[in-house]
Short mmCIF file of C-alpha atoms and ligand atoms in Angstrom, two decimals:
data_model
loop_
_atom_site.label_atom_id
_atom_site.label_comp_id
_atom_site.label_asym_id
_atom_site.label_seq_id
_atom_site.Cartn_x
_atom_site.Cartn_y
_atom_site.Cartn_z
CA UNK A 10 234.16 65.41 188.44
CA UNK A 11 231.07 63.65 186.57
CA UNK A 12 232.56 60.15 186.54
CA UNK A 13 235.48 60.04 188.65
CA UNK A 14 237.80 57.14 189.02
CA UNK A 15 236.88 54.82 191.93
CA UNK A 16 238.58 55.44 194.88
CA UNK A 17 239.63 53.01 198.00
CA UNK A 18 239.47 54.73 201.48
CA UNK A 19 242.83 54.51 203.72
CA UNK A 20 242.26 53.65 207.44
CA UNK A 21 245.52 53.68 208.22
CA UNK A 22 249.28 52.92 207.16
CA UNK A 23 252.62 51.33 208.56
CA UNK A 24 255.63 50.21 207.76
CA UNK A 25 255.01 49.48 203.62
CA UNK A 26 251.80 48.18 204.63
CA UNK A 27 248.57 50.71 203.36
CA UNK A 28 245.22 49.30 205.44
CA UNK A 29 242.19 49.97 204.04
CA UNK A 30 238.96 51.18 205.47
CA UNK A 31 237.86 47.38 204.95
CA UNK A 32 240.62 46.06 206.84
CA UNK A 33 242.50 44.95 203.70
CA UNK A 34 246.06 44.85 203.54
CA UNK A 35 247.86 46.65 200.31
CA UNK A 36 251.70 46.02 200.00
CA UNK A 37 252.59 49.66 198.78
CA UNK A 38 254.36 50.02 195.33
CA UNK A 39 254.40 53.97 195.19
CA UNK A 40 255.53 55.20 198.43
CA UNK A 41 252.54 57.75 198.03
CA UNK A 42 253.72 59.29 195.00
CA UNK A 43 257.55 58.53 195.77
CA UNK A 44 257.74 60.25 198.75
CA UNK A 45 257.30 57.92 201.75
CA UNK A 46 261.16 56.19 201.23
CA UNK A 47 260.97 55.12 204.76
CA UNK A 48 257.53 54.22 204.61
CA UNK A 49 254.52 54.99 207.34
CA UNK A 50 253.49 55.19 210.46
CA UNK A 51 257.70 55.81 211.22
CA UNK A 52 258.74 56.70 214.86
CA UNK A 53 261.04 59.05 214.28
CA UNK A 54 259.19 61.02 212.40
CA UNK A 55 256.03 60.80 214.04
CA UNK A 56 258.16 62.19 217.14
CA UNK A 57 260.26 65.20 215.42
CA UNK A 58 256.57 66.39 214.06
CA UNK A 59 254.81 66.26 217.79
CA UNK A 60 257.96 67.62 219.30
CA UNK A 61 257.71 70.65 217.16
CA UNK A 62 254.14 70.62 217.61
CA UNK A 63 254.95 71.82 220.97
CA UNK A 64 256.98 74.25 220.23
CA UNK A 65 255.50 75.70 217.00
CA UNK A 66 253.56 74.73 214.21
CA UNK A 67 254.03 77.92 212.04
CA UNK A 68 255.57 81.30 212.61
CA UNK A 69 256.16 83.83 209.57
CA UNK A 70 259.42 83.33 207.66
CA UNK A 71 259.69 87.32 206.86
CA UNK A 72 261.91 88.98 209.58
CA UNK A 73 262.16 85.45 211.74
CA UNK A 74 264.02 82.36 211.40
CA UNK A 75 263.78 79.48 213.03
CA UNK A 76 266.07 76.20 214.32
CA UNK A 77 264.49 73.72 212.14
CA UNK A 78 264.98 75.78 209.00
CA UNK A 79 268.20 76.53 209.97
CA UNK A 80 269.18 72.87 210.24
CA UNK A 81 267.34 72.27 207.04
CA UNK A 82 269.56 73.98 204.94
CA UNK A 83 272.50 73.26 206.90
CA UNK A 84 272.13 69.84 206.05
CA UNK A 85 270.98 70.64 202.30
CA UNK A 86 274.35 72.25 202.20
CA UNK A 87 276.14 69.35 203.00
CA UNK A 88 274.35 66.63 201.10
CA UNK A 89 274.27 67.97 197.83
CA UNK A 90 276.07 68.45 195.45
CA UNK A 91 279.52 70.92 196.32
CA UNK A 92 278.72 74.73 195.79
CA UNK A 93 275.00 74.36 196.15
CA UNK A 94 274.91 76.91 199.17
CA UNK A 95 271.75 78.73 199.24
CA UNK A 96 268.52 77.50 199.99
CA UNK A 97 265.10 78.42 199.08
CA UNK A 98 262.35 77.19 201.01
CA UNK A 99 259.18 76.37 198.89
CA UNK A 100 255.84 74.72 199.54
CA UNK A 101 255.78 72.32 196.95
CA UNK A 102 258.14 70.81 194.28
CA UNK A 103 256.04 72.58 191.57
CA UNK A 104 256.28 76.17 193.69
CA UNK A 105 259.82 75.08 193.73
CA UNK A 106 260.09 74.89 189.99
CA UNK A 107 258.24 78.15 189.92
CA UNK A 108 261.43 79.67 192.06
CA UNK A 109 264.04 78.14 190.23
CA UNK A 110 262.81 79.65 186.83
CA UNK A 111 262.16 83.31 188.27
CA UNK A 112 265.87 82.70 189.87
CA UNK A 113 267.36 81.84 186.31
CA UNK A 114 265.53 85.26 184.64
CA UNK A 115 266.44 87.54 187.54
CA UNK A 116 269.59 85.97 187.02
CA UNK A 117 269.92 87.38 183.57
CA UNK A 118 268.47 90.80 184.17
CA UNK A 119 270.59 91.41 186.80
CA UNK A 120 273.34 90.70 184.33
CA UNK A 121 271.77 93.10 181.87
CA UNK A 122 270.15 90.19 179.47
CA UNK A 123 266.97 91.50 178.97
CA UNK A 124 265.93 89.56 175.84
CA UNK A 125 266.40 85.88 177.89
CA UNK A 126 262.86 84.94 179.21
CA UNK A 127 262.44 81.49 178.03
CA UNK A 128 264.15 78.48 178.80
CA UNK A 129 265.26 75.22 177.11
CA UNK A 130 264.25 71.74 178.02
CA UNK A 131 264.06 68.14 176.82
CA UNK A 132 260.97 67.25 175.26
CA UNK A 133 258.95 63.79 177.48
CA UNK A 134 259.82 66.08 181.05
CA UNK A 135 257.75 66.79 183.54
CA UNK A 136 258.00 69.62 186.24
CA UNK A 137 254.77 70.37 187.92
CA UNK A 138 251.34 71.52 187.29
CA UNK A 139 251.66 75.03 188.13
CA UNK A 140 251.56 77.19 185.02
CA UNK A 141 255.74 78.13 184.73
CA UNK A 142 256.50 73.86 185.45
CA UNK A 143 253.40 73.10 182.88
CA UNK A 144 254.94 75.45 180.16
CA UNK A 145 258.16 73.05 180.13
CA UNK A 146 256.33 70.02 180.47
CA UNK A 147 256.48 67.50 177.93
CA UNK A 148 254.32 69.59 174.58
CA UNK A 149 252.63 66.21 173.58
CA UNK A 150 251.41 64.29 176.88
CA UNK A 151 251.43 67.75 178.79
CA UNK A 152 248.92 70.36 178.76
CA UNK A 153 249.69 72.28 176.09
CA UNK A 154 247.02 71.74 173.49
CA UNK A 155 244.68 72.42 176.36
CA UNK A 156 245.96 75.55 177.75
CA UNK A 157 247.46 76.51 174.07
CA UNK A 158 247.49 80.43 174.63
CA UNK A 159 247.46 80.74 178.63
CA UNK A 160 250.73 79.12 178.64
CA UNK A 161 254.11 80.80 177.95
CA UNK A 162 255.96 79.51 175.31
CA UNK A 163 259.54 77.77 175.28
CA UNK A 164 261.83 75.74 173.61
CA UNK A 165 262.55 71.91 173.22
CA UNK A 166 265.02 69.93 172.51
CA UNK A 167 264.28 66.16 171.39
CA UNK A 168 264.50 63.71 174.08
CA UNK A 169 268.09 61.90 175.24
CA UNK A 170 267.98 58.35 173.60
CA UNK A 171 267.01 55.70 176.41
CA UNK A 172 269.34 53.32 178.34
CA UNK A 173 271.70 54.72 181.31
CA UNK A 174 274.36 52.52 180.15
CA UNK A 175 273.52 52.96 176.05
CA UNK A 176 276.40 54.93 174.53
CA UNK A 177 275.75 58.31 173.45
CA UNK A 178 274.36 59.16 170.34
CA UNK A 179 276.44 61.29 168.08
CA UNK A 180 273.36 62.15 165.85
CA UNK A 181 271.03 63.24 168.60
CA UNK A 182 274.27 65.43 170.40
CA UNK A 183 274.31 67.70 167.07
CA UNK A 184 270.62 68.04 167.19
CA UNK A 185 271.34 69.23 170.98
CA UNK A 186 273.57 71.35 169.84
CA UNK A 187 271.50 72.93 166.69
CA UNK A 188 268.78 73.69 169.34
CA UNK A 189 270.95 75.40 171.57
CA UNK A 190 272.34 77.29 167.75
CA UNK A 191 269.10 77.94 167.14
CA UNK A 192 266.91 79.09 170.62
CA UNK A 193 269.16 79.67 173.46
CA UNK A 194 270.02 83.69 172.96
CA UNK A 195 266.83 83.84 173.80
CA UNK A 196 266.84 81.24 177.06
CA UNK A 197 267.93 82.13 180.44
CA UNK A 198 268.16 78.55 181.74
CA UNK A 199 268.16 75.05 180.82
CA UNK A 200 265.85 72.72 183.11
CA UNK A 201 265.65 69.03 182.84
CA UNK A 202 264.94 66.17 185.29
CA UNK A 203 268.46 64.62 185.24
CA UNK A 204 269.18 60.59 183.96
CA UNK A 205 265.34 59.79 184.98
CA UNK A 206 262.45 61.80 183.35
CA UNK A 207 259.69 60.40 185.70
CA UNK A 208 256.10 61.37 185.00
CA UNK A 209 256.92 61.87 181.49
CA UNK A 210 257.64 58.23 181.02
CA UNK A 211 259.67 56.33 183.32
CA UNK A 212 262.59 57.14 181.16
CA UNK A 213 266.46 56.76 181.92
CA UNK A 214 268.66 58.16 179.83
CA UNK A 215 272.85 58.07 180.01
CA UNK A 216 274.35 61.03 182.52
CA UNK A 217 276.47 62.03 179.32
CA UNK A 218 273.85 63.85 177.95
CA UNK A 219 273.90 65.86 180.97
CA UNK A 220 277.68 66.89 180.97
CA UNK A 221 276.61 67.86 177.21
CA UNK A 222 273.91 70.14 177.68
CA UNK A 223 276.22 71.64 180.88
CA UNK A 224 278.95 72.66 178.15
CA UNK A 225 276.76 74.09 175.84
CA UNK A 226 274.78 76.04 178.72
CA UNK A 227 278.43 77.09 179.29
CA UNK A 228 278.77 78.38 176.03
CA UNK A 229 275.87 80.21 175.29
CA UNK A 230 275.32 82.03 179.27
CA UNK A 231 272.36 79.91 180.46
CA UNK A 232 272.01 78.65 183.29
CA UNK A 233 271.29 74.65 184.25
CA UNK A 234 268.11 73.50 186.53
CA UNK A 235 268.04 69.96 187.72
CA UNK A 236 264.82 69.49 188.62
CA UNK A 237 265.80 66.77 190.96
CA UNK A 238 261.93 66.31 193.04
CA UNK A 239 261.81 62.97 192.13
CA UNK A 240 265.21 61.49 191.90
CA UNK A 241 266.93 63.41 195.13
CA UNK A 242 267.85 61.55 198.19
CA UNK A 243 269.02 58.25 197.19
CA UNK A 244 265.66 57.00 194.32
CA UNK A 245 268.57 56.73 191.74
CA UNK A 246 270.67 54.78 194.02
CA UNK A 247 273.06 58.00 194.39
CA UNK A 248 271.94 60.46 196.80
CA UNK A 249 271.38 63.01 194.26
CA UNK A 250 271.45 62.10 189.85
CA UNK A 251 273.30 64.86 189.35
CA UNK A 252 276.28 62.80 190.93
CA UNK A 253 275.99 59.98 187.89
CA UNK A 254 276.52 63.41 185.52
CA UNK A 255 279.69 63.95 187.98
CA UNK A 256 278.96 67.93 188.27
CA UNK A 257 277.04 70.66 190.49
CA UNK A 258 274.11 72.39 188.69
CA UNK A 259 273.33 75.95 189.14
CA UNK A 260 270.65 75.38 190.08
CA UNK A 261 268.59 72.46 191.96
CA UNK A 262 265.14 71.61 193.07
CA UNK A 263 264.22 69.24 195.82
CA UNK A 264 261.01 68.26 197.47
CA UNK A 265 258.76 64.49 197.30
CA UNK A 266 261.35 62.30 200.02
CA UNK A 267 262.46 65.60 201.10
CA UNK A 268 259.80 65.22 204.73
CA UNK A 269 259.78 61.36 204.18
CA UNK A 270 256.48 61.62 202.70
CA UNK A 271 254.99 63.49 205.74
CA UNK A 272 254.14 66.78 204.77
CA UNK A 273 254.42 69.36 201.26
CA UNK A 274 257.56 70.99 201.48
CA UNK A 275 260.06 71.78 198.72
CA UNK A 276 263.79 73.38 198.35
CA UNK A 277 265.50 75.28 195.30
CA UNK A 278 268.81 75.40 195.81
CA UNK A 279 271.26 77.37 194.10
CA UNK A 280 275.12 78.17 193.69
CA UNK A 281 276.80 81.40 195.21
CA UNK A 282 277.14 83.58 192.18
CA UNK A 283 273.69 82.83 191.14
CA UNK A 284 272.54 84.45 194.81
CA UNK A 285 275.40 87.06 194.22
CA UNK A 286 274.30 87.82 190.76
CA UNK A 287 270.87 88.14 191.46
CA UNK A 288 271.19 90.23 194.74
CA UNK A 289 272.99 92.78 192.66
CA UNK A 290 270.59 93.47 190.38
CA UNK A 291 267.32 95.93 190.62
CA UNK A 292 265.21 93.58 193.01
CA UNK A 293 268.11 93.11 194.92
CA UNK A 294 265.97 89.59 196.55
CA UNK A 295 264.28 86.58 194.73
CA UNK A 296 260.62 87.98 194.21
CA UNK A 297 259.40 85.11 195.88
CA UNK A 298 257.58 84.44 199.32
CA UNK A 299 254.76 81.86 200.00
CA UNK A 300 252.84 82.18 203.61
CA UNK A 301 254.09 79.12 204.52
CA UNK A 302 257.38 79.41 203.51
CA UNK A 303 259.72 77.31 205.88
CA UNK A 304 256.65 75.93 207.60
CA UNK A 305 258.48 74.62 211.01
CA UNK A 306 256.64 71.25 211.53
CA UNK A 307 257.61 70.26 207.96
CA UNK A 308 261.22 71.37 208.19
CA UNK A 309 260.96 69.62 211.64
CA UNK A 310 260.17 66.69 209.53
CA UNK A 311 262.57 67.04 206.53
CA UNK A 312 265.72 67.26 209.41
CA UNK A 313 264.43 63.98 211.17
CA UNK A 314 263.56 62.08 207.75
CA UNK A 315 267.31 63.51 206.10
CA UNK A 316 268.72 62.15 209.40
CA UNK A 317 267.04 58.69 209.43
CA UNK A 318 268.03 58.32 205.78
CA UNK A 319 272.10 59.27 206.10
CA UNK A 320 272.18 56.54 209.38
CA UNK A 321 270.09 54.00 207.09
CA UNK A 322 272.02 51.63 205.24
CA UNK A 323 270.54 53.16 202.11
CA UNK A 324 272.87 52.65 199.67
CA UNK A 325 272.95 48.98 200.27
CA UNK A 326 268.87 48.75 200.98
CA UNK A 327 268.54 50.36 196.90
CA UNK A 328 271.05 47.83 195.81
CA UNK A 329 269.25 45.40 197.16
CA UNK A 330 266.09 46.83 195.83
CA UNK A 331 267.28 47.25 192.50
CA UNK A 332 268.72 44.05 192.25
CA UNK A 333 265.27 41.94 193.51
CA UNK A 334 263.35 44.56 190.88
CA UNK A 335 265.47 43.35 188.41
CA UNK A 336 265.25 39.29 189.22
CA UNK A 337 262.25 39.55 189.94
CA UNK A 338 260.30 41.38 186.61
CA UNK A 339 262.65 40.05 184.12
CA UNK A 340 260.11 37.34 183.24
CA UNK A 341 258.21 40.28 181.98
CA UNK A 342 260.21 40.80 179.23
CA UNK A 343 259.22 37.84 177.60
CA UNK A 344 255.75 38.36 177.31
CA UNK A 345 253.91 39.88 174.05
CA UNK A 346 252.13 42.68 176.02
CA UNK A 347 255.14 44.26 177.21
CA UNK A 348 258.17 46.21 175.04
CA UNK A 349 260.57 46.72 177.79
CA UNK A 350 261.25 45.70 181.61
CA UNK A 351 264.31 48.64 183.25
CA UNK A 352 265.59 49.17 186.31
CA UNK A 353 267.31 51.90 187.48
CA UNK A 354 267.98 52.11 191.52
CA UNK A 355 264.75 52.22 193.49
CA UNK A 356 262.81 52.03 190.40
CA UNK A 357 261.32 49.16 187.84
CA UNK A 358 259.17 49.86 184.84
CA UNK A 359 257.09 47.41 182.80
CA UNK A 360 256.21 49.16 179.93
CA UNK A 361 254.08 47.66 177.68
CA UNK A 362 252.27 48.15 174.10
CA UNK A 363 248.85 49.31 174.88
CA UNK A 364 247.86 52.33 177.57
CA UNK A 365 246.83 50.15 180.35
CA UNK A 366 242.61 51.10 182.15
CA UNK A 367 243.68 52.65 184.94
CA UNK A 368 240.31 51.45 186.99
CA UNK A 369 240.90 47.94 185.70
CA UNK A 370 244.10 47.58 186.55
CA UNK A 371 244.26 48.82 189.98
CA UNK A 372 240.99 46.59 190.97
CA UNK A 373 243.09 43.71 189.61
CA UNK A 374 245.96 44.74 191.79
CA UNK A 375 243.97 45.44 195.08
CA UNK A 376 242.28 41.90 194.95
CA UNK A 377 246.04 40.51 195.00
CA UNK A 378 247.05 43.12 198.16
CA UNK A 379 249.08 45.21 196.29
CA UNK A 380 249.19 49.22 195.31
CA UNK A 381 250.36 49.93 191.91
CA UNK A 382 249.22 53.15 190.12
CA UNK A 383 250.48 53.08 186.59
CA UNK A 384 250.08 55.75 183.59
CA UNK A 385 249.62 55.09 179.77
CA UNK A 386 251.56 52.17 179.28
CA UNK A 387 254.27 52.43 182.06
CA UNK A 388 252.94 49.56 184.85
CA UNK A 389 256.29 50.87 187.56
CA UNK A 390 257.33 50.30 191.13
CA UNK A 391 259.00 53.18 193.07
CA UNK A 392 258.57 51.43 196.58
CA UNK A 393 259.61 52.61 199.96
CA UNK A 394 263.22 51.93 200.44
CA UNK A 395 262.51 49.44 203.39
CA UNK A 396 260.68 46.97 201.74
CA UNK A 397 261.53 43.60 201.83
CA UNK A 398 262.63 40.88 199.47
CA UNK A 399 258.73 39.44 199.99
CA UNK A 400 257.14 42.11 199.75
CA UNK A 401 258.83 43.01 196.34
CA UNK A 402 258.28 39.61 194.99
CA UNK A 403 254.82 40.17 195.69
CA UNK A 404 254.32 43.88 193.86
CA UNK A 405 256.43 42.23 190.89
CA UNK A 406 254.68 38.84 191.31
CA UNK A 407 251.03 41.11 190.52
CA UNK A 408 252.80 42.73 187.60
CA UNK A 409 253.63 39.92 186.01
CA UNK A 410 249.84 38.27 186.69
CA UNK A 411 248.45 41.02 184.66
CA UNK A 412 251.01 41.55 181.63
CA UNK A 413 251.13 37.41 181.52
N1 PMP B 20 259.10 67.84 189.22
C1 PMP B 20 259.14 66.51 189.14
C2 PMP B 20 260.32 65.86 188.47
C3 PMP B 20 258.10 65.74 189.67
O1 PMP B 20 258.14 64.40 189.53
C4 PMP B 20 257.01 66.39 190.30
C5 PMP B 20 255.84 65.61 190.90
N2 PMP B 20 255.54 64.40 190.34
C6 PMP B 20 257.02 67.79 190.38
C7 PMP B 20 258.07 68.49 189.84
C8 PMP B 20 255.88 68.55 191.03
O2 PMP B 20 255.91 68.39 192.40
P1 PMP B 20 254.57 68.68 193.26
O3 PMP B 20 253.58 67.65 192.86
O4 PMP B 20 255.04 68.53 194.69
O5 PMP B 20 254.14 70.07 192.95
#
């Protein structure tokens, strides 16, 4: 662009540890996007991806299979939640979005429910920036002003009410329900990003919520997306959110930690009779199949990564993680720049009263050796699981610096 943001150029990166081309040292806050959970540079990664190397890099996934896709979804099987038994393998966690919606409408045709080509979602989400993931984006901070007539329309509900432990709200459950009343003969699925809406605000909300919009999905024949990209494999400090909300979607999208950060890859799971339903109907397949579907290196990857998490102690590490967050940003509460300090798992969020300058901000945080990308007025950490007490300290020590 004409005036881009200034950028910092990465030698290399290890451990939490982000060198740049300078030779400084940045304690990483982002795990690249929330991705890297085990951080850089990591062995057993580095030697599933040359392994396969030698092997194969890419073969077609149309008429072949391979052994590292296989073991993909053998293991996606068994890690999420019960019933989720098919596997779609995607390029990217907005492609996977893409899948999951076209799954939910040839859901519905194939059950004769022509007039159901929308969907329902919770307004302050955020699914990708693909066009189908855009369209149920959040309507105020997404695109839709911008793209206001490329973009297919859908329906909203209000947001869930904030706090994972805040009771539900009675009020804002009828207004659920009034939306579904009013829009969902019309939807074939209901998507949302469960208890954490991520780049739509940092926002947790209770799991409640969740078993509320499953009954009334129930009720009316949609189906339910979790769009779980950012909070799968352990962020939430349960494997999967959907296991706060106690129940199995229909339908479920993975990617981010799926590789541990090394390479795009993405997974839409789904339930039996979804795949039954739609494999009756006139396509008889999903309509869906990237070039690079099931690439081998990054399935390769995704196997070694799922494995090094499952061995990990990584239920303790994000209780740990959650608990030093927590100690160590509460001063942040106090201060007049800031309107709320929450932690949820593997994730803290400062957010505070005015939209912070992005180019500012992260200038002041380099000088101190840390990474920290925040948007609008959420200043958040969403580290690599392995960092240490220190090194969080320090992340939430350069936080507090720059709200003080
Ligand atoms: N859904 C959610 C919940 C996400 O957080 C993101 C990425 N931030 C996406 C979808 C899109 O994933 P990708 O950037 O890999 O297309």
């Amino acid at each position: 662009m004409a005036k881009p943001l200034p950028v910092y150029p990465v030698a290399s990166a290890s451990g939490a540890t982000i060198t740049l081309a300078d030779g400084r040292e940045l304690t990483d806050g982002m795990a690249s996007w929330w991705c890297a959970i085990h951080g850089y540079n990591v062995p057993e990664l580095n030697a599933a991806i040359s392994a396969q190397t030698s092997k194969m890099s890419h073969v077609m996934f149309g008429g072949f299979t391979h052994e590292p896709a296989v073991e993909l979804g053998k293991r996606l099987v068994s890690i999420t939640p019960e019933g989720l038994n098919k596997v779609f393998l995607a390029d990217s966690g907005s492609v996977s979005v893409e899948v999951a919606m076209k799954m939910a409408v040839q859901y519905q045709h194939a059950r004769g429910e022509r007039g159901r080509g929308k969907l329902l979602t919770f307004r302050g989400g955020y699914h990708g920036d693909t066009t189908g993931p855009m369209s149920v984006c959040d309507p105020e901070t997404g695109m839709h002003g911008l793209f206001n007539g490329f973009l297919p329309v859908h329906h909203f509900a209000g947001r869930p009410p904030g706090g994972f432990n805040v009771p539900l709200d009675k009020e804002y459950l009828k207004e659920l329900a009034a939306t579904f009343r009013l829009h969902a003969h019309e939807c074939a699925a209901f998507i949302c990003e469960p208890v954490v809406q991520g780049a739509g605000g940092m926002h947790f909300y209770n799991p409640g919520y969740l078993r509320a919009v499953k009954d009334l999905c129930k009720e009316y024949g949609l189906l339910l997306i979790f769009d779980e990209i950012a909070t799968g494999f352990g962020r939430t400090g349960m494997m999967f959110a959907a296991e706060h909300a106690g129940f199995t979607p229909d339908i479920m999208c993975l990617g981010k930690a799926l590789t541990g950060g090394y390479m795009t890859l993405a997974a839409t799971l789904c339930t039996d009779e979804v795949a039954e339903v739609i494999s009756q109907g006139e396509a008889r397949v999903l309509m869906h199949g990237p070039t690079f579907m099931a690439n081998p290196l990054a399935c390769a990857v995704a196997v070694a990564s799922i494995d090094l998490l499952l061995k990990s102690p990584w239920q303790e590490r994000i209780t740990q993680l959650s608990k030093n967050l927590s100690l160590h940003l509460r001063a942040a509460a106090q201060m007049d720049a800031v309107k709320e300090v929450r932690v949820l798992g593997g994730i803290g969020v400062v957010e505070t009263h005015q939209a912070v300058d992005v180019a500012k901000i992260q200038a002041f945080f380099v000088k101190r050796g840390v990474w920290i990308r925040p948007f609008g007025t959420r200043i958040y950490l969403m580290p690599p699981y392995i960092l240490s007490e220190s090194e969080t300290r320090k992340l939430c020590s350069a936080i507090l610096e720059w709200v003080a």
